[in-house]
Coordinates of C-alpha atoms in Angstrom, one line a residue:
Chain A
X1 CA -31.1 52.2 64.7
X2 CA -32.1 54.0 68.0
X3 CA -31.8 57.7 68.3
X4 CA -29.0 57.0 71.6
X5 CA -27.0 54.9 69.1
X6 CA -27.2 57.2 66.4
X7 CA -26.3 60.6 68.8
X8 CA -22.9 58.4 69.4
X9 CA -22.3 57.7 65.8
X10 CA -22.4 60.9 65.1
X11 CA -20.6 62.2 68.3
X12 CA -17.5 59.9 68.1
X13 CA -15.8 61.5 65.3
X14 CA -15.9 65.3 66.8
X15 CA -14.8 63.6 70.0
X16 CA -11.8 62.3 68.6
X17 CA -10.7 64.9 66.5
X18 CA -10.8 66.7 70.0
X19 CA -9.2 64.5 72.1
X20 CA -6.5 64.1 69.3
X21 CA -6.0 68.1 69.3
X22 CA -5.8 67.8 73.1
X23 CA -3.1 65.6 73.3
X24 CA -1.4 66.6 69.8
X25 CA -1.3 71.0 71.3
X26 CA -0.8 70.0 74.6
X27 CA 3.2 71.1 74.9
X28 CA 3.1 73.3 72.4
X29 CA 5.1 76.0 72.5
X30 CA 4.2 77.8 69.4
X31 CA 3.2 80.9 69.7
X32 CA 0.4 80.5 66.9
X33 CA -1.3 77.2 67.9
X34 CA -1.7 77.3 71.5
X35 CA -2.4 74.1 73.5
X36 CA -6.2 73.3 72.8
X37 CA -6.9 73.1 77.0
X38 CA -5.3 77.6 76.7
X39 CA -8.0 77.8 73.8
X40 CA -10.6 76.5 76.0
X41 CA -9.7 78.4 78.8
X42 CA -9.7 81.6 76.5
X43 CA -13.5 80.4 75.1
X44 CA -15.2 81.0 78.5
X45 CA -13.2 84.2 79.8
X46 CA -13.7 85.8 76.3
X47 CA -17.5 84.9 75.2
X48 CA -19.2 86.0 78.2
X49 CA -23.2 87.3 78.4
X50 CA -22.0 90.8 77.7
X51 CA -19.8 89.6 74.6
X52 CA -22.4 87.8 73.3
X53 CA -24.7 90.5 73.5
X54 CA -22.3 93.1 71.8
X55 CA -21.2 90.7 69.0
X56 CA -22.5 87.7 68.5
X57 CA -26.0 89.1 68.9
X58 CA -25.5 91.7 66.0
X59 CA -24.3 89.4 63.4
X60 CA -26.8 87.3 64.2
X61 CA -29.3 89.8 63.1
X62 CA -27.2 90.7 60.1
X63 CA -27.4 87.0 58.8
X64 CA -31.0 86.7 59.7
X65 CA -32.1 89.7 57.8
X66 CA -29.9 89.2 55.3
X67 CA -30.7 85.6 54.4
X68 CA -34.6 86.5 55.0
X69 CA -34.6 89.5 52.6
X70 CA -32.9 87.1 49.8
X71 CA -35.3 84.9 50.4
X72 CA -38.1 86.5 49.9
X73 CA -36.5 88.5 46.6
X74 CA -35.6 84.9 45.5
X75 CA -38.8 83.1 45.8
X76 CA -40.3 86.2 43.9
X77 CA -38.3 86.1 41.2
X78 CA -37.7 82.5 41.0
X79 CA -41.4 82.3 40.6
X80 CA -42.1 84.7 38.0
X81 CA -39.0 83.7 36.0
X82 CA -39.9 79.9 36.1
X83 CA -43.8 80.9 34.8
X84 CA -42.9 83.1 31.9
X85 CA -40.3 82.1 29.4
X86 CA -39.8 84.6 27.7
X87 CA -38.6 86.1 31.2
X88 CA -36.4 83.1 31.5
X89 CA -34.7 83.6 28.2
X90 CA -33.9 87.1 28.8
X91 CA -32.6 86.7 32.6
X92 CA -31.4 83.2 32.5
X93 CA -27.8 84.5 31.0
X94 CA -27.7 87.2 33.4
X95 CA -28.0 85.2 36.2
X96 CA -25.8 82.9 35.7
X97 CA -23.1 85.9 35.2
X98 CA -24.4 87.3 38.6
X99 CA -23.9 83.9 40.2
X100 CA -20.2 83.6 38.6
X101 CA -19.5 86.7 40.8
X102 CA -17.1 86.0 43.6
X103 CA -19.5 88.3 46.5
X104 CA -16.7 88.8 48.7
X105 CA -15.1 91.1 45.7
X106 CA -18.0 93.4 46.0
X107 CA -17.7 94.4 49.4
X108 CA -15.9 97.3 48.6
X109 CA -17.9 98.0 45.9
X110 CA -21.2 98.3 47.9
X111 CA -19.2 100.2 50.5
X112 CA -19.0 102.9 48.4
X113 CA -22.4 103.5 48.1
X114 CA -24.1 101.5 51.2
X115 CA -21.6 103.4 53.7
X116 CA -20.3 100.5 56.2
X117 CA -23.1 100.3 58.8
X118 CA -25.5 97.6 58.9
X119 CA -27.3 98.1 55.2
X120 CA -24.2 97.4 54.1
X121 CA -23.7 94.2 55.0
X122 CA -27.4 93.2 54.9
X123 CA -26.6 93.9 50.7
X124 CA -23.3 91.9 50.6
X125 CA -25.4 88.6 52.9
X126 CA -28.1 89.3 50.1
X127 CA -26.3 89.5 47.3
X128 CA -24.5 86.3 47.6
X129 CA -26.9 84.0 48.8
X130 CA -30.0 85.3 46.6
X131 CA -28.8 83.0 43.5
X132 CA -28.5 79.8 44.6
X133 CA -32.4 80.1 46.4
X134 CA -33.3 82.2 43.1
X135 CA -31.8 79.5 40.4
X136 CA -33.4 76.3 42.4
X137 CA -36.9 78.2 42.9
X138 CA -36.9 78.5 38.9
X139 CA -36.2 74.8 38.3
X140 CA -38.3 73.8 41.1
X141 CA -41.3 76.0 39.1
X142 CA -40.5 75.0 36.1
X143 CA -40.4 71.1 37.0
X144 CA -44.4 71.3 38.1
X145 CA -45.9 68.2 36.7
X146 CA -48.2 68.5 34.3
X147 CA -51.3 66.6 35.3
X148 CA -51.2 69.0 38.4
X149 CA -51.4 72.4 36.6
X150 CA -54.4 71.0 34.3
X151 CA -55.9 69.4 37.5
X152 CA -55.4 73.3 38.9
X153 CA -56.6 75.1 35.2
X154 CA -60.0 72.6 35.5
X155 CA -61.1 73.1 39.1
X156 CA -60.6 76.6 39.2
X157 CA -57.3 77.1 41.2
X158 CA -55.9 80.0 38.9
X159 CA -54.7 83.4 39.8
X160 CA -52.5 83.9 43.2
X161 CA -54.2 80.8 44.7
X162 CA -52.5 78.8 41.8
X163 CA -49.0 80.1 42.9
X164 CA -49.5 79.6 47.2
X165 CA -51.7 76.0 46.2
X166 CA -50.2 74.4 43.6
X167 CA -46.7 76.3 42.6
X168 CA -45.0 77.2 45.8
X169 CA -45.7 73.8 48.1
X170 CA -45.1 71.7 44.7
X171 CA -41.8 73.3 44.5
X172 CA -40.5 73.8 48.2
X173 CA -38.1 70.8 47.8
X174 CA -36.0 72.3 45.4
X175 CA -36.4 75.7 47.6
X176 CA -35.4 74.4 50.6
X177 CA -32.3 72.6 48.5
X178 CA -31.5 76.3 47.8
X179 CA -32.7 78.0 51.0
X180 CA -30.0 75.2 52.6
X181 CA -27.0 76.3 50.5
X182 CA -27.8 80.2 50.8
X183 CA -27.2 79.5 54.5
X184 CA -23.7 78.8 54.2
X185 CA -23.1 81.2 52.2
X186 CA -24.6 83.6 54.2
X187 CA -22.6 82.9 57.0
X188 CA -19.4 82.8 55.0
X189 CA -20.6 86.3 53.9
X190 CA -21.7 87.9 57.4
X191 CA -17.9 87.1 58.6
X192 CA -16.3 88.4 55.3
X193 CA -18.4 91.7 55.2
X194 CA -17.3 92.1 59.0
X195 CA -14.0 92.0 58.5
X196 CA -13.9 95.0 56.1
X197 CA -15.1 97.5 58.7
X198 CA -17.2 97.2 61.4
X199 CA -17.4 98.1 65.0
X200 CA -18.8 95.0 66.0
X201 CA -19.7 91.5 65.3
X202 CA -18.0 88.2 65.2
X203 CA -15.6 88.9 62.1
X204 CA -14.9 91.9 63.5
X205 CA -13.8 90.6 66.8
X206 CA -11.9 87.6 65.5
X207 CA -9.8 89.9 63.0
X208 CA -9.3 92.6 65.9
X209 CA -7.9 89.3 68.7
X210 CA -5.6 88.4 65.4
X211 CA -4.2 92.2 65.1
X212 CA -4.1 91.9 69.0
X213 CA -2.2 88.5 68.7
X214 CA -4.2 87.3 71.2
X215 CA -4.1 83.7 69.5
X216 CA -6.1 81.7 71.7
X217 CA -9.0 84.1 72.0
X218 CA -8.4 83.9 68.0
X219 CA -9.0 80.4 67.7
X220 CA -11.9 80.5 70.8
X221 CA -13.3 83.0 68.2
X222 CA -13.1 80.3 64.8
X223 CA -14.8 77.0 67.0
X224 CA -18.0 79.7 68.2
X225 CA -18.4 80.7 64.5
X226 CA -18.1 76.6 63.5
X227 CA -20.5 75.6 66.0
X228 CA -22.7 78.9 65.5
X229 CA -22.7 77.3 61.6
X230 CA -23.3 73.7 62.4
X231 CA -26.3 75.0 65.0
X232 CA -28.4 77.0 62.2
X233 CA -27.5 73.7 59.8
X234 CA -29.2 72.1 62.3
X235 CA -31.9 74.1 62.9
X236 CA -32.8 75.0 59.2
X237 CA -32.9 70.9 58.6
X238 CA -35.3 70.5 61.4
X239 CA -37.6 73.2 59.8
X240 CA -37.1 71.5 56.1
X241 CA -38.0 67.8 57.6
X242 CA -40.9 69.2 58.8
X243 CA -42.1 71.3 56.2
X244 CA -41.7 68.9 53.6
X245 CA -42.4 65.5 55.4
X246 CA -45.1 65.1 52.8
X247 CA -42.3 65.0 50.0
X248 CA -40.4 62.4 52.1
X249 CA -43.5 60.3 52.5
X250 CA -44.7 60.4 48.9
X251 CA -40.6 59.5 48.3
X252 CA -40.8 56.4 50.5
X253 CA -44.4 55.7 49.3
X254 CA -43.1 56.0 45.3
X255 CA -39.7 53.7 46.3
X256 CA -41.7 50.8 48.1
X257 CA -45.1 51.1 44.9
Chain B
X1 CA -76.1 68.9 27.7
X2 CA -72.5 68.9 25.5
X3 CA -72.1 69.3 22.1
X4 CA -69.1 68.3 19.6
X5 CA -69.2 69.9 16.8
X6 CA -66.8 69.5 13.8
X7 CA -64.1 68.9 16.2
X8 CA -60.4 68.8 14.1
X9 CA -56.8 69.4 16.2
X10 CA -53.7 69.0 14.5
X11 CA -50.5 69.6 16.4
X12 CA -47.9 70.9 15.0
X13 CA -43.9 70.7 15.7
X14 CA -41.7 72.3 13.5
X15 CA -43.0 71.6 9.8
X16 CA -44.2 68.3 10.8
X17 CA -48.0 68.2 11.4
X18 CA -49.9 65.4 12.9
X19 CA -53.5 65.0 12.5
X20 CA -54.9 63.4 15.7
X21 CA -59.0 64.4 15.1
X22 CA -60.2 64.6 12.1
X23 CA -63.5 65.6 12.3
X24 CA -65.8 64.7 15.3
X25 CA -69.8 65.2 16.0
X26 CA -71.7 64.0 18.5
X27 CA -73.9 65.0 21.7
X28 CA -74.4 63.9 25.2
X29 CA -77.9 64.9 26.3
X30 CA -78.3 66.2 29.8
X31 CA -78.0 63.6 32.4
X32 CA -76.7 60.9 30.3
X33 CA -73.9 58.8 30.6
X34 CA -71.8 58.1 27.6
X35 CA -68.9 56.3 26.9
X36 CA -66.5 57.0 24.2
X37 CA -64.4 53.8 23.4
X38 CA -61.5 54.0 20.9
X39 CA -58.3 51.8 20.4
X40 CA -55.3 52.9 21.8
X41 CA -54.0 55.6 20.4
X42 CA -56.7 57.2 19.0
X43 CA -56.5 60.6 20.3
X44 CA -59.3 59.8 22.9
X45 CA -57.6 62.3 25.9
X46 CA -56.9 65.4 22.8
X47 CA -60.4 65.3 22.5
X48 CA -61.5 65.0 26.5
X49 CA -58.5 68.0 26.9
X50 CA -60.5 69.9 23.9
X51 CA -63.8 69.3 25.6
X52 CA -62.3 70.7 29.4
X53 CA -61.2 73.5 27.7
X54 CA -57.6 72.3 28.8
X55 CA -56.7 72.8 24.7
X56 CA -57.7 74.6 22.1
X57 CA -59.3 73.2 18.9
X58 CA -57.8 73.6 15.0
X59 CA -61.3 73.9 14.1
X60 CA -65.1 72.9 15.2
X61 CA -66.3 73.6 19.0
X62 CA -67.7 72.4 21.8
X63 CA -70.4 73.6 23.5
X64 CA -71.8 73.0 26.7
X65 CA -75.6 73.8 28.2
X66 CA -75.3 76.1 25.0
X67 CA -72.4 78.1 25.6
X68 CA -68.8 77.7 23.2
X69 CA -65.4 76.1 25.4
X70 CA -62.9 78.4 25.6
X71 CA -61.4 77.4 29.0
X72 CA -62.7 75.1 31.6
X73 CA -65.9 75.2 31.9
X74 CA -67.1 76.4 35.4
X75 CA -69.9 73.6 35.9
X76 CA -67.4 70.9 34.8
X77 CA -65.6 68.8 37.2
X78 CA -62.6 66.3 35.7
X79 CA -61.1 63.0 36.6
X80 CA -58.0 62.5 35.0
X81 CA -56.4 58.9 34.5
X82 CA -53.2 59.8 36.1
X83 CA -54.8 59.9 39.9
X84 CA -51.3 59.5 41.4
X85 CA -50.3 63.2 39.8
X86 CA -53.8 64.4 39.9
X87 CA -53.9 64.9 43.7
X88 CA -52.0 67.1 45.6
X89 CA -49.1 65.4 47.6
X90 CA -49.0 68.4 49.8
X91 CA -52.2 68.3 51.0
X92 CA -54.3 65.5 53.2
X93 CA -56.9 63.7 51.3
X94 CA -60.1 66.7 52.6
X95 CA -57.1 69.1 51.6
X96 CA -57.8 68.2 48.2
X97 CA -61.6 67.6 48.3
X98 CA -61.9 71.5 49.5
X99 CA -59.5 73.3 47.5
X100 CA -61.8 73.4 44.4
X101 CA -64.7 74.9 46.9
X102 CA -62.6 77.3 48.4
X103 CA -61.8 78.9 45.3
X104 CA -65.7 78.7 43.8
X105 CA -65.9 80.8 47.1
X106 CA -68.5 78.3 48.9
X107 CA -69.3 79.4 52.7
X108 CA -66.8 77.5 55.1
X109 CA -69.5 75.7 56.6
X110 CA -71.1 74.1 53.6
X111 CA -67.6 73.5 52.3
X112 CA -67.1 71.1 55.3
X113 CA -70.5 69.0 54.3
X114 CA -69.8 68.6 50.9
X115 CA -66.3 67.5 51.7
X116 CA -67.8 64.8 54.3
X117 CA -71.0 64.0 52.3
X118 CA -68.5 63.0 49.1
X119 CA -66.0 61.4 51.1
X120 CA -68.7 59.3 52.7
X121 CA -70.6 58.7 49.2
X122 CA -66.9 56.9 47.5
X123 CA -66.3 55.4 50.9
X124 CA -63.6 57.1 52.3
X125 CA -65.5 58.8 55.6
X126 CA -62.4 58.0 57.7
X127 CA -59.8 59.1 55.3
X128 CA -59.7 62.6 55.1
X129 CA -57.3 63.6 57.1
X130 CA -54.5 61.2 55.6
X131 CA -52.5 62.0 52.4
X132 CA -53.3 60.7 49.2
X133 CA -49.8 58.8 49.1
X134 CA -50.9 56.8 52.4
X135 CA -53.7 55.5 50.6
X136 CA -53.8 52.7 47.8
X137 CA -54.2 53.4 44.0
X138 CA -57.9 52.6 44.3
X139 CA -58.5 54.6 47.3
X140 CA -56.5 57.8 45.7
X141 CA -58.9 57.4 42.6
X142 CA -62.1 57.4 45.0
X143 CA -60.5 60.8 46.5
X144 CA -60.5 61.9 43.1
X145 CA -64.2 61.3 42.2
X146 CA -65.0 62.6 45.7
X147 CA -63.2 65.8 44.6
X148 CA -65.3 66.1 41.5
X149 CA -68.1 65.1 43.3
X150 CA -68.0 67.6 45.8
X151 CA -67.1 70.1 43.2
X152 CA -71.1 69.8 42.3
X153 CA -70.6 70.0 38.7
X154 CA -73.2 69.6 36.0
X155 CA -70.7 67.5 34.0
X156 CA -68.4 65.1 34.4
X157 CA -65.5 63.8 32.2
X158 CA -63.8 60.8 33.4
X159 CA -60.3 60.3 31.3
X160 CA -59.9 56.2 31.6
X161 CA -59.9 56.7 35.2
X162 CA -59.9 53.3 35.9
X163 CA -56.9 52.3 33.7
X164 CA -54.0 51.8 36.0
X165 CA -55.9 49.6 39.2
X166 CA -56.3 46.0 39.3
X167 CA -59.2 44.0 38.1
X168 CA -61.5 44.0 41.2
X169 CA -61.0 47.7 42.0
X170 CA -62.4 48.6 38.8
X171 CA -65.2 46.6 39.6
X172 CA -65.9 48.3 42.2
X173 CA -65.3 51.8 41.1
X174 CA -67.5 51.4 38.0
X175 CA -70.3 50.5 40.7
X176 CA -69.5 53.6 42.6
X177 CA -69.9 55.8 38.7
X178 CA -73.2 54.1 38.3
X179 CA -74.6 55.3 42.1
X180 CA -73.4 58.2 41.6
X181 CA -74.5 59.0 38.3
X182 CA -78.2 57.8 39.3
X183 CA -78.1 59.9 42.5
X184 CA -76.5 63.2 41.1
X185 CA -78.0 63.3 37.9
X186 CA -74.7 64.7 36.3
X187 CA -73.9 64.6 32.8
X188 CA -71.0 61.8 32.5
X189 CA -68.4 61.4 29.6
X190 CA -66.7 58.3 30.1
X191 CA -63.9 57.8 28.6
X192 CA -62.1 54.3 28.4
X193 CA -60.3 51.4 25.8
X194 CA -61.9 48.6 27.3
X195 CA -64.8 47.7 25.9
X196 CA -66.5 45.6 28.2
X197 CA -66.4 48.8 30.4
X198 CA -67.7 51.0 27.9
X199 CA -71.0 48.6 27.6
X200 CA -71.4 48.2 31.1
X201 CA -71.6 51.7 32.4
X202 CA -72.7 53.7 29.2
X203 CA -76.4 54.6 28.3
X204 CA -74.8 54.9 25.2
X205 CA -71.5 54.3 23.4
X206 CA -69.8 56.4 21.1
X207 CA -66.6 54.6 19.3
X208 CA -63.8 56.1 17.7
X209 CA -61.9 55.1 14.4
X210 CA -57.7 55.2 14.9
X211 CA -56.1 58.0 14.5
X212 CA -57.1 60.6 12.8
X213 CA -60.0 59.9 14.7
X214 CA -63.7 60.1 13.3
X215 CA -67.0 58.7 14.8
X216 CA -67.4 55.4 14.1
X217 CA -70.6 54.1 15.3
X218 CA -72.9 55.4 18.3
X219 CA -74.8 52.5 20.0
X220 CA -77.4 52.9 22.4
X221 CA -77.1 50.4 25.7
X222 CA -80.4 49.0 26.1
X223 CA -79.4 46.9 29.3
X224 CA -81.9 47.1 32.4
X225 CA -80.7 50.6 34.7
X226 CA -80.0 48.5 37.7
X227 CA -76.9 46.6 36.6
X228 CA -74.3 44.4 38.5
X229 CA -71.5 42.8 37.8
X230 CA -72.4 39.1 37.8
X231 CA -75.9 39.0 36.5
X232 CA -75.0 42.0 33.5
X233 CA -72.2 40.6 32.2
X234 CA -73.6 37.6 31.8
X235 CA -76.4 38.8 30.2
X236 CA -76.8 37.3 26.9
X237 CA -78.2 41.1 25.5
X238 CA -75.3 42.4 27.1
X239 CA -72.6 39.9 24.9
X240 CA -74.6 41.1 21.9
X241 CA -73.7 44.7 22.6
X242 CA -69.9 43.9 23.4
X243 CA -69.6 41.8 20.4
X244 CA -70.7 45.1 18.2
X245 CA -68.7 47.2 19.3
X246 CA -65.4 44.9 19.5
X247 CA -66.5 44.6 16.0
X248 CA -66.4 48.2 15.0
X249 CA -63.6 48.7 16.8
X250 CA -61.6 45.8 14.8
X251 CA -63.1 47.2 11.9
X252 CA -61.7 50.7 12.9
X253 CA -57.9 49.3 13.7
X254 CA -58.8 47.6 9.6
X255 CA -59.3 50.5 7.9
X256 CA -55.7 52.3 8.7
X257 CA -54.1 48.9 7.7

């Protein structure tokens, strides 16, 4: 299939969905779904240069510093718990209670000690999305084959170049698996901590238009977020095809041996 | 020059306890080529893993130019049978060659010619910058001896490296062991279940009784140094020699029975 065929397989659903919310709003007279051509309108009056720069831009930088900081605290530990286990059996229950925690529910918690700038919701982004990239970097270490690590133990390759050789790049599929669903939640997490109290940012703004019942700068507010999340999706899947197009090939490679 | 002394492991699981060497002696003289032959099963990769230091011994040691094996050796370079697991998928073919170098800490510059001199010496010149999953089973086993070979190592252990590639490959690659071996003057362990193998490459072959495994027989090869696979193996000295050792080795598979 070529890419112009495939860019309109993928483009016809959203289109209708669209055109059938067009049509569908377009005498509506309720007050709470306004027709989808008043949303539109509302989408380039409200998220102007300025706008963007006063709150789009900041949680932006929340999420990326956020999912960045869990990142590198997940790889860390992910690594050191997959290589050692009696680590594992020790942390492996605790985990998997941290991970049952609903992160939204600590919000206030860490407001009471993180204040309610920035830091604060840099902890809550962290928080959540830390286990799913910590938990998949364990079983990613852990499911090194073994002919590599003895291959490693007999030429040498021990010490930190065994874990930036052999360990990390042998498990960056099951990384990037978790690095992918940390994203979500990350941005899930960057609107939620907003909402709680901030001065700025896109959760912010959104709950503030809602208070404000201005609806259709409201619902101008929900599609930027939804395409702001389906942008980064893309993005981060760009990087992982990429980074890991030797794991495709030795996929395709295995399937057709 | 390597040394087997006494050599005994017995894993253990639980309370069950399975004696795979019973008790092993024998020595390969510096710059020989020996090949151990067993039947299957007989515990011939515990004792290559033993001799690597890749596993430690119940009892006996190993010693190599003099010194005990308590890890891998730093003058020993391996070639396992498992070449598709072996190599690194992340990493092209020269990727792999280098690694080893990089961490013995050789200069950059003569890193690069021993990557290209070994690459050119199994006949992959072209190859390097390709992955080993591009490359068919025979060519990813050639990266694998260019690895060792480039490692520079005073001994080689070959772990029935040729087990898993068709007929006419292994022709060829037990061609390429021969060169090499003449050129390098490294100290080879050959390790393999095919006996016709074992008598064409070997100076010398060592065969193994089933499991627990004991020595045998040792046979010295007294074919001409220049061999080739039409006029060797139809050598009428050379049927002699296979015919003794199938015959220890059907004596060996007699006496567990």
């Amino acid at each position: 299939m070529n890419v112009l065929k495939r860019t309109a397989l993928a483009l016809a659903l959203p289109f209708v969905l669209f055109a059938g919310w067009w049509v569908l709003s377009a005498d509506s007279e309720n007050f709470y779904s306004p027709p989808l051509s008043a949303i539109l309108t509302a989408f380039g009056d409200t998220w102007t240069l300025d706008r963007i720069r006063a709150d789009v831009l900041p949680s932006l930088l929340r999420l990326f510093a956020g999912f960045l900081l869990a990142a590198v605290l997940g790889v860390a530990a992910g690594v050191a718990i997959g290589l050692n286990r009696r680590l594992r059996a020790v942390a492996e229950p605790v985990l998997e209670f941290f991970r049952a925690v609903p992160p939204p529910v600590l919000v206030p918690v860490i407001m009471l000690f993180a204040g309610i700038g920035d830091a604060m919701k840099v902890i809550v982004i962290v928080f959540g999305c830390v286990w799913p990239i910590l938990l998949n970097t364990v079983e990613g270490v852990r499911a090194v084959d073994g002919v590599v690590l003895e291959t490693a133990r007999s030429y040498g390759v021990t010490g930190p170049a065994r874990i930036t050789h052999v360990i990390l790049p042998s498990a960056s599929p099951q990384i990037a698996a978790g690095l992918r669903q940390a994203l979500s939640i990350a941005i899930i997490l960057m609107v939620i901590s907003e909402m709680f109290a901030a001065s700025n940012g896109l959760g912010f703004t959104i709950v503030q238009f809602q208070r404000g019942f201005e609806i259709p700068e409201m619902w101008s507010g929900i599609i930027l977020l939804g395409m702001l999340g389906f942008g980064l999706s893309l993005l981060f899947r760009l990087a992982e095809r990429r980074a890991l197009r030797w794991y495709e090939g030795l996929r395709a490679a295995q399937r057709s041996g | 020059m390597l040394e087997v002394k006494g050599l005994k492991k017995v894993y253990r699981s639980g309370e069950r306890e399975v004696e795979a060497l019973r008790d092993l002696t024998f020595t390969v003289a510096r710059g020989d080529l020996v090949c151990l032959v067993g039947p299957s099963g007989c515990g011939k990769t515990t004792l290559l893993r033993c001799i690597s230091g890749l596993l430690d011994p119940t009892a006996g040691d190993v010693r190599v130019n003099g010194k005990a094996v308590d890890g891998p050796p730093p003058g020993m370079a391996v070639v396992f049978q498992e070449y598709g697991r072996s190599l690194f998928p992340w990493m092209s073919v020269r990727g792999n060659v280098e690694l080893p170098l990089k961490q013995k800490g050789v200069p950059k510059q003569r890193r690069h010619e021993l990557v290209e001199q070994s690459l050119d010496a199994v006949g992959l010149s072209g190859s390097g910058s390709a992955f080993p999953w591009q490359l068919s089973g025979g060519m990813q086993q050639r990266v694998a001896i260019a690895r060792a070979v480039a490692y520079e190592p005073q001994t080689l252990l070959m772990d029935e490296p040729f087990a898993a590639v068709d007929a006419q490959t292994r022709a060829d690659l037990e061609d390429l062991v021969r060169q090499l071996w003449k050129r390098l003057g490294v100290t080879i362990l050959f390790v393999t279940h095919d006996i016709d193998e074992s008598v064409y490459l070997g100076q010398r072959v060592v065969m193994l009784s089933s499991s627990p495994t004991v020595v045998q027989d040792e046979l010295t090869i007294d074919l001409p140094a220049e061999r080739d696979q039409l006029t060797t193996r139809a050598d009428p000295r050379f049927i002699e020699l296979r015919t003794r050792v199938y015959e220890q080795i059907q004596a060996a598979k007699k006496n567990v029975a």
